Amino acid sequence: NDKHCILFREIAEQVFQQEKGRLRGNESVAAILRDEIYRLLLMTWSTVLAFLLSLIPLVGTPLCLFYTSWIYAFYCFDYRWTMQGWSFQKRLVFFQEHWVYMLGFGMPCSIVTMWVPQFVGYGLYAMVFPICMILAIIGTPVKHRKTQHVPEAIRMFFPGELMNLALLKMIAPRNKPISNPKPTCSSQSPSSGHS
């Protein structure tokens, strides 16, 4: 599994440099470490939530499919955004404002891991994920139109954000209050993927 992560990272870096130019890493090591720990915890909580959703009778399977689609899409685009030097906050806001696109984008990986037998599914995932990752790097996400029934943004990872906040409150010193996290949805959209 670690070898796959390293291989995926190397593929992403080569494609990014070919398509977008040099890597941009303008954050400090402390900021990168903070963002990566927060992202790891957020995705862990989100994976647990996807599993819990799958246990709900009748509606659990489609809910789990949608939620894991977002998780896979986030993983695919996260390679690009990290190489663009985006903060985790900017990545999350952009993702939430393009939630319809991201739902469809992550669907192939989600279908392969949920409905294909395990051994075959892992093999297909090992082929599908790098393709999706490359498409995330070279593509331009399209923002949907807000309508009466389709919201502008969805905070799909909000339960994980709450769990991260609760964890921070547990481990933070008692004499230092933790401020509420900034809202991750805004009416101002970050650039559409081009820095």
GROMACS .gro file of C-alpha atoms in nm, residues 77-193:
model
  117
   77PHE     CA    1  -0.755   1.624  -0.658
   78ASP     CA    2  -0.549   1.655  -0.341
   79TYR     CA    3  -0.233   1.558  -0.532
   80ARG     CA    4  -0.286   1.853  -0.767
   81TRP     CA    5  -0.376   2.104  -0.499
   82THR     CA    6  -0.080   2.008  -0.282
   83MET     CA    7   0.156   2.058  -0.577
   84GLN     CA    8  -0.009   2.394  -0.648
   85GLY     CA    9   0.073   2.498  -0.290
   86TRP     CA   10  -0.291   2.537  -0.183
   87SER     CA   11  -0.364   2.544   0.190
   88PHE     CA   12  -0.594   2.272   0.319
   89GLN     CA   13  -0.862   2.536   0.385
   90LYS     CA   14  -0.854   2.648   0.020
   91ARG     CA   15  -0.871   2.287  -0.101
   92LEU     CA   16  -1.173   2.215   0.117
   93VAL     CA   17  -1.364   2.528   0.011
   94PHE     CA   18  -1.298   2.459  -0.358
   95PHE     CA   19  -1.408   2.097  -0.319
   96GLN     CA   20  -1.729   2.191  -0.139
   97GLU     CA   21  -1.817   2.451  -0.401
   98HIS     CA   22  -1.770   2.194  -0.680
   99TRP     CA   23  -1.952   1.915  -0.497
  100VAL     CA   24  -2.162   1.797  -0.794
  101TYR     CA   25  -1.858   1.764  -1.021
  102MET     CA   26  -1.662   1.589  -0.746
  103LEU     CA   27  -1.946   1.344  -0.681
  104GLY     CA   28  -1.940   1.230  -1.042
  105PHE     CA   29  -1.562   1.238  -1.062
  106GLY     CA   30  -1.514   0.998  -0.770
  107MET     CA   31  -1.792   0.762  -0.876
  108PRO     CA   32  -1.577   0.521  -1.088
  109CYS     CA   33  -1.339   0.448  -0.799
  110SER     CA   34  -1.630   0.413  -0.559
  111ILE     CA   35  -1.818   0.169  -0.784
  112VAL     CA   36  -1.505  -0.041  -0.839
  113THR     CA   37  -1.436  -0.075  -0.466
  114MET     CA   38  -1.798  -0.129  -0.359
  115TRP     CA   39  -1.946  -0.362  -0.620
  116VAL     CA   40  -1.663  -0.558  -0.775
  117PRO     CA   41  -1.540  -0.867  -0.586
  118GLN     CA   42  -1.254  -0.777  -0.353
  119PHE     CA   43  -0.954  -0.928  -0.534
  120VAL     CA   44  -1.065  -0.809  -0.879
  121GLY     CA   45  -1.175  -0.476  -0.730
  122TYR     CA   46  -0.828  -0.406  -0.592
  123GLY     CA   47  -0.676  -0.473  -0.934
  124LEU     CA   48  -0.927  -0.247  -1.109
  125TYR     CA   49  -0.879   0.023  -0.845
  126ALA     CA   50  -0.503   0.010  -0.900
  127MET     CA   51  -0.575   0.095  -1.266
  128VAL     CA   52  -0.867   0.336  -1.225
  129PHE     CA   53  -0.728   0.554  -0.945
  130PRO     CA   54  -0.411   0.668  -1.130
  131ILE     CA   55  -0.622   0.751  -1.436
  132CYS     CA   56  -0.859   0.959  -1.221
  133MET     CA   57  -0.562   1.124  -1.052
  134ILE     CA   58  -0.414   1.221  -1.390
  135LEU     CA   59  -0.753   1.353  -1.506
  136ALA     CA   60  -0.774   1.560  -1.186
  137ILE     CA   61  -0.438   1.718  -1.264
  138ILE     CA   62  -0.506   1.801  -1.629
  139GLY     CA   63  -0.879   1.876  -1.606
  140THR     CA   64  -1.072   2.183  -1.497
  141PRO     CA   65  -1.358   2.120  -1.254
  142VAL     CA   66  -1.684   2.278  -1.362
  143LYS     CA   67  -1.894   2.456  -1.104
  144HIS     CA   68  -2.263   2.370  -1.116
  145ARG     CA   69  -2.538   2.627  -1.127
  146LYS     CA   70  -2.704   2.700  -0.797
  147THR     CA   71  -3.078   2.641  -0.814
  148GLN     CA   72  -3.363   2.627  -0.567
  149HIS     CA   73  -3.299   2.254  -0.515
  150VAL     CA   74  -2.922   2.238  -0.570
  151PRO     CA   75  -2.717   2.427  -0.311
  152GLU     CA   76  -2.406   2.623  -0.404
  153ALA     CA   77  -2.186   2.427  -0.164
  154ILE     CA   78  -2.215   2.128   0.067
  155ARG     CA   79  -1.997   2.071   0.371
  156MET     CA   80  -1.987   1.695   0.321
  157PHE     CA   81  -1.686   1.655   0.552
  158PHE     CA   82  -1.842   1.858   0.835
  159PRO     CA   83  -1.885   1.554   1.066
  160GLY     CA   84  -1.511   1.489   1.030
  161GLU     CA   85  -1.437   1.856   1.096
  162LEU     CA   86  -1.639   1.832   1.419
  163MET     CA   87  -1.447   1.520   1.523
  164ASN     CA   88  -1.115   1.695   1.453
  165LEU     CA   89  -1.227   1.993   1.663
  166ALA     CA   90  -1.333   1.765   1.948
  167LEU     CA   91  -0.997   1.586   1.931
  168LEU     CA   92  -0.810   1.917   1.936
  169LYS     CA   93  -1.008   2.030   2.238
  170MET     CA   94  -0.919   1.706   2.419
  171ILE     CA   95  -0.545   1.736   2.357
  172ALA     CA   96  -0.507   2.115   2.379
  173PRO     CA   97  -0.387   2.267   2.703
  174ARG     CA   98  -0.678   2.359   2.930
  175ASN     CA   99  -0.564   2.719   2.974
  176LYS     CA  100  -0.562   2.798   2.601
  177PRO     CA  101  -0.905   2.819   2.442
  178ILE     CA  102  -0.944   2.684   2.090
  179SER     CA  103  -1.125   2.917   1.855
  180ASN     CA  104  -1.397   2.783   1.633
  181PRO     CA  105  -1.272   2.678   1.290
  182LYS     CA  106  -1.330   2.916   1.002
  183PRO     CA  107  -1.631   2.825   0.793
  184THR     CA  108  -1.522   2.614   0.499
  185CYS     CA  109  -1.788   2.744   0.262
  186SER     CA  110  -1.775   3.094   0.130
  187SER     CA  111  -1.944   3.290  -0.140
  188GLN     CA  112  -1.604   3.375  -0.285
  189SER     CA  113  -1.461   3.094  -0.491
  190PRO     CA  114  -1.088   3.026  -0.504
  191SER     CA  115  -0.942   3.021  -0.850
  192SER     CA  116  -1.085   2.742  -1.060
  193GLY     CA  117  -0.781   2.521  -1.029
   0.00000   0.00000   0.00000
